[in-house]
Structures are given as C-alpha cells and as structure tokens.
GROMACS .gro file of N, CA and C in nm:
model
  216
    1UNK      N    1  -6.893  -9.947  -2.115
    1UNK     CA    2  -6.858 -10.069  -2.131
    1UNK      C    3  -6.941 -10.098  -2.317
    2UNK      N    4  -6.853 -10.176  -2.390
    2UNK     CA    5  -6.891 -10.207  -2.498
    2UNK      C    6  -6.917 -10.377  -2.500
    3UNK      N    7  -7.034 -10.401  -2.524
    3UNK     CA    8  -7.086 -10.543  -2.583
    3UNK      C    9  -7.113 -10.587  -2.707
    4UNK      N   10  -7.034 -10.701  -2.768
    4UNK     CA   11  -7.053 -10.758  -2.857
    4UNK      C   12  -7.087 -10.863  -2.873
    5UNK      N   13  -7.184 -10.899  -2.969
    5UNK     CA   14  -7.254 -11.069  -2.988
    5UNK      C   15  -7.130 -11.149  -3.042
    6UNK      N   16  -7.126 -11.245  -2.996
    6UNK     CA   17  -7.014 -11.341  -3.016
    6UNK      C   18  -7.013 -11.383  -3.168
    7UNK      N   19  -7.192 -11.382  -3.206
    7UNK     CA   20  -7.232 -11.454  -3.344
    7UNK      C   21  -7.182 -11.315  -3.450
    8UNK      N   22  -7.161 -11.232  -3.405
    8UNK     CA   23  -7.112 -11.099  -3.521
    8UNK      C   24  -6.964 -11.100  -3.543
    9UNK      N   25  -6.888 -11.193  -3.507
    9UNK     CA   26  -6.770 -11.201  -3.534
    9UNK      C   27  -6.683 -11.304  -3.495
   10UNK      N   28  -6.574 -11.337  -3.519
   10UNK     CA   29  -6.466 -11.449  -3.506
   10UNK      C   30  -6.448 -11.491  -3.358
   11UNK      N   31  -6.420 -11.621  -3.332
   11UNK     CA   32  -6.409 -11.648  -3.211
   11UNK      C   33  -6.258 -11.624  -3.162
   12UNK      N   34  -6.219 -11.647  -3.039
   12UNK     CA   35  -6.065 -11.653  -2.994
   12UNK      C   36  -6.014 -11.765  -3.068
   13UNK      N   37  -6.052 -11.858  -3.086
   13UNK     CA   38  -5.988 -11.978  -3.134
   13UNK      C   39  -5.956 -11.989  -3.296
   14UNK      N   40  -6.064 -11.895  -3.354
   14UNK     CA   41  -6.032 -11.869  -3.506
   14UNK      C   42  -5.938 -11.754  -3.512
   15UNK      N   43  -5.924 -11.677  -3.436
   15UNK     CA   44  -5.820 -11.558  -3.440
   15UNK      C   45  -5.677 -11.651  -3.383
   16UNK      N   46  -5.644 -11.697  -3.295
   16UNK     CA   47  -5.542 -11.801  -3.283
   16UNK      C   48  -5.518 -11.866  -3.392
   17UNK      N   49  -5.603 -11.948  -3.444
   17UNK     CA   50  -5.560 -12.032  -3.604
   17UNK      C   51  -5.517 -11.977  -3.690
   18UNK      N   52  -5.593 -11.809  -3.733
   18UNK     CA   53  -5.538 -11.738  -3.820
   18UNK      C   54  -5.383 -11.685  -3.778
   19UNK      N   55  -5.365 -11.671  -3.684
   19UNK     CA   56  -5.206 -11.651  -3.656
   19UNK      C   57  -5.098 -11.768  -3.652
   20UNK      N   58  -5.157 -11.887  -3.646
   20UNK     CA   59  -5.095 -11.961  -3.622
   20UNK      C   60  -5.048 -12.030  -3.791
   21UNK      N   61  -5.151 -12.004  -3.882
   21UNK     CA   62  -5.127 -12.057  -4.028
   21UNK      C   63  -5.053 -11.947  -4.082
   22UNK      N   64  -5.084 -11.797  -4.058
   22UNK     CA   65  -5.019 -11.663  -4.126
   22UNK      C   66  -4.877 -11.661  -4.080
   23UNK      N   67  -4.850 -11.721  -3.968
   23UNK     CA   68  -4.722 -11.657  -3.899
   23UNK      C   69  -4.651 -11.763  -3.818
   24UNK      N   70  -4.673 -11.887  -3.816
   24UNK     CA   71  -4.640 -11.997  -3.754
   24UNK      C   72  -4.543 -11.965  -3.653
   25UNK      N   73  -4.616 -11.930  -3.548
   25UNK     CA   74  -4.569 -11.888  -3.408
   25UNK      C   75  -4.503 -11.988  -3.340
   26UNK      N   76  -4.381 -11.970  -3.291
   26UNK     CA   77  -4.338 -12.086  -3.179
   26UNK      C   78  -4.392 -12.087  -3.044
   27UNK      N   79  -4.463 -11.999  -3.000
   27UNK     CA   80  -4.524 -12.001  -2.906
   27UNK      C   81  -4.660 -11.917  -2.885
   28UNK      N   82  -4.775 -11.898  -2.847
   28UNK     CA   83  -4.857 -11.820  -2.833
   28UNK      C   84  -4.844 -11.763  -2.697
   29UNK      N   85  -4.841 -11.649  -2.666
   29UNK     CA   86  -4.821 -11.592  -2.514
   29UNK      C   87  -4.961 -11.528  -2.476
   30UNK      N   88  -5.028 -11.460  -2.536
   30UNK     CA   89  -5.150 -11.412  -2.497
   30UNK      C   90  -5.239 -11.373  -2.610
   31UNK      N   91  -5.394 -11.371  -2.598
   31UNK     CA   92  -5.485 -11.342  -2.684
   31UNK      C   93  -5.604 -11.276  -2.624
   32UNK      N   94  -5.621 -11.145  -2.655
   32UNK     CA   95  -5.729 -11.090  -2.572
   32UNK      C   96  -5.841 -10.999  -2.653
   33UNK      N   97  -5.943 -10.968  -2.638
   33UNK     CA   98  -6.025 -10.855  -2.704
   33UNK      C   99  -5.982 -10.734  -2.640
   34UNK      N  100  -5.987 -10.622  -2.774
   34UNK     CA  101  -5.969 -10.515  -2.761
   34UNK      C  102  -6.049 -10.403  -2.861
   35UNK      N  103  -6.007 -10.285  -2.866
   35UNK     CA  104  -6.064 -10.204  -2.900
   35UNK      C  105  -5.947 -10.134  -2.988
   36UNK      N  106  -5.960 -10.091  -3.137
   36UNK     CA  107  -5.902  -9.998  -3.183
   36UNK      C  108  -5.978  -9.899  -3.284
   37UNK      N  109  -5.976  -9.757  -3.244
   37UNK     CA  110  -6.062  -9.667  -3.328
   37UNK      C  111  -6.211  -9.714  -3.318
   38UNK      N  112  -6.235  -9.744  -3.187
   38UNK     CA  113  -6.356  -9.794  -3.163
   38UNK      C  114  -6.413  -9.924  -3.221
   39UNK      N  115  -6.296 -10.000  -3.292
   39UNK     CA  116  -6.354 -10.132  -3.349
   39UNK      C  117  -6.300 -10.220  -3.250
   40UNK      N  118  -6.381 -10.367  -3.253
   40UNK     CA  119  -6.318 -10.482  -3.160
   40UNK      C  120  -6.200 -10.543  -3.237
   41UNK      N  121  -6.104 -10.591  -3.179
   41UNK     CA  122  -6.004 -10.679  -3.271
   41UNK      C  123  -5.984 -10.756  -3.140
   42UNK      N  124  -5.909 -10.888  -3.210
   42UNK     CA  125  -5.829 -10.978  -3.140
   42UNK      C  126  -5.677 -10.925  -3.125
   43UNK      N  127  -5.652 -10.927  -2.979
   43UNK     CA  128  -5.489 -10.888  -2.957
   43UNK      C  129  -5.429 -10.995  -2.944
   44UNK      N  130  -5.311 -11.064  -3.026
   44UNK     CA  131  -5.250 -11.159  -3.036
   44UNK      C  132  -5.125 -11.118  -3.016
   45UNK      N  133  -5.069 -11.174  -2.910
   45UNK     CA  134  -4.900 -11.187  -2.882
   45UNK      C  135  -4.847 -11.313  -2.903
   46UNK      N  136  -4.717 -11.366  -2.950
   46UNK     CA  137  -4.653 -11.458  -2.981
   46UNK      C  138  -4.505 -11.465  -2.992
   47UNK      N  139  -4.451 -11.541  -2.945
   47UNK     CA  140  -4.295 -11.569  -2.996
   47UNK      C  141  -4.291 -11.632  -3.136
   48UNK      N  142  -4.180 -11.596  -3.194
   48UNK     CA  143  -4.187 -11.623  -3.340
   48UNK      C  144  -4.037 -11.717  -3.330
   49UNK      N  145  -4.001 -11.784  -3.452
   49UNK     CA  146  -3.911 -11.877  -3.446
   49UNK      C  147  -3.784 -11.831  -3.400
   50UNK      N  148  -3.715 -11.680  -3.393
   50UNK     CA  149  -3.603 -11.634  -3.352
   50UNK      C  150  -3.620 -11.566  -3.202
   51UNK      N  151  -3.741 -11.632  -3.118
   51UNK     CA  152  -3.763 -11.622  -2.975
   51UNK      C  153  -3.811 -11.444  -2.958
   52UNK      N  154  -3.863 -11.372  -3.063
   52UNK     CA  155  -3.867 -11.210  -3.056
   52UNK      C  156  -4.044 -11.223  -3.055
   53UNK      N  157  -4.067 -11.112  -2.950
   53UNK     CA  158  -4.229 -11.115  -2.912
   53UNK      C  159  -4.268 -11.060  -3.048
   54UNK      N  160  -4.396 -11.087  -3.097
   54UNK     CA  161  -4.443 -11.031  -3.198
   54UNK      C  162  -4.609 -10.997  -3.190
   55UNK      N  163  -4.699 -10.891  -3.232
   55UNK     CA  164  -4.829 -10.859  -3.190
   55UNK      C  165  -4.898 -10.849  -3.288
   56UNK      N  166  -5.012 -10.899  -3.332
   56UNK     CA  167  -5.113 -10.908  -3.436
   56UNK      C  168  -5.260 -10.860  -3.393
   57UNK      N  169  -5.284 -10.769  -3.463
   57UNK     CA  170  -5.405 -10.709  -3.419
   57UNK      C  171  -5.542 -10.759  -3.547
   58UNK      N  172  -5.631 -10.840  -3.503
   58UNK     CA  173  -5.703 -10.916  -3.578
   58UNK      C  174  -5.830 -10.869  -3.595
   59UNK      N  175  -5.906 -10.841  -3.700
   59UNK     CA  176  -6.070 -10.765  -3.697
   59UNK      C  177  -6.130 -10.905  -3.632
   60UNK      N  178  -6.231 -10.842  -3.547
   60UNK     CA  179  -6.336 -10.909  -3.497
   60UNK      C  180  -6.439 -10.953  -3.605
   61UNK      N  181  -6.473 -10.868  -3.666
   61UNK     CA  182  -6.574 -10.906  -3.764
   61UNK      C  183  -6.527 -10.943  -3.864
   62UNK      N  184  -6.422 -10.939  -3.958
   62UNK     CA  185  -6.375 -11.014  -4.059
   62UNK      C  186  -6.253 -11.123  -4.063
   63UNK      N  187  -6.185 -11.139  -3.953
   63UNK     CA  188  -6.073 -11.196  -3.916
   63UNK      C  189  -5.938 -11.183  -4.007
   64UNK      N  190  -5.941 -11.056  -4.053
   64UNK     CA  191  -5.846 -11.029  -4.150
   64UNK      C  192  -5.705 -10.933  -4.030
   65UNK      N  193  -5.598 -10.981  -4.068
   65UNK     CA  194  -5.497 -10.910  -3.994
   65UNK      C  195  -5.477 -10.755  -4.025
   66UNK      N  196  -5.511 -10.667  -3.941
   66UNK     CA  197  -5.478 -10.538  -3.953
   66UNK      C  198  -5.401 -10.455  -3.930
   67UNK      N  199  -5.301 -10.526  -3.833
   67UNK     CA  200  -5.154 -10.485  -3.818
   67UNK      C  201  -5.089 -10.570  -3.746
   68UNK      N  202  -4.971 -10.567  -3.767
   68UNK     CA  203  -4.861 -10.655  -3.732
   68UNK      C  204  -4.733 -10.601  -3.718
   69UNK      N  205  -4.681 -10.610  -3.553
   69UNK     CA  206  -4.577 -10.545  -3.528
   69UNK      C  207  -4.459 -10.684  -3.491
   70UNK      N  208  -4.354 -10.682  -3.561
   70UNK     CA  209  -4.283 -10.822  -3.580
   70UNK      C  210  -4.147 -10.784  -3.486
   71UNK      N  211  -4.058 -10.887  -3.420
   71UNK     CA  212  -3.957 -10.874  -3.354
   71UNK      C  213  -3.941 -10.753  -3.266
   72UNK      N  214  -4.021 -10.737  -3.145
   72UNK     CA  215  -4.012 -10.641  -3.089
   72UNK      C  216  -3.890 -10.659  -2.966
   0.00000   0.00000   0.00000
C-alpha cells in the first residue's frame, strides 16, 4: 500500500483541467491515481473529437503530462 499526502500533489480536478485545456476532449471517461516507475500519476482517459480513445499520464507532483497515447 502506498500513501501520498493530498497537499503534496495536484487534485483530481486539477488533473482533469490540465487535460481539458491541453487536449480539448470531447468526453472524459475515467480518471484514477496510479503508479509509474514507483511515482504517483493521474491516469486520464478520454475521447477526442474523432471519437478515438486517448490516455494521458499526469505527474501527481508537478501536473505535467509525462506520457500521452492518442487515437487508440
């Protein structure tokens, strides 16, 4: 079990807003907290304007998009 203090990173709403501003999704489908290389990330999945599934990993600590998979 990994425990992370909320005040040490961005909120789920902030993560969604980052994707909304950067990607302009048609619809967000899921947002969850995950781990990549033992570091916490927000995993955000959404549909783009072409109705393709997309997936972004956002750093919990910095709010930067660290990985993006488009048009799955």
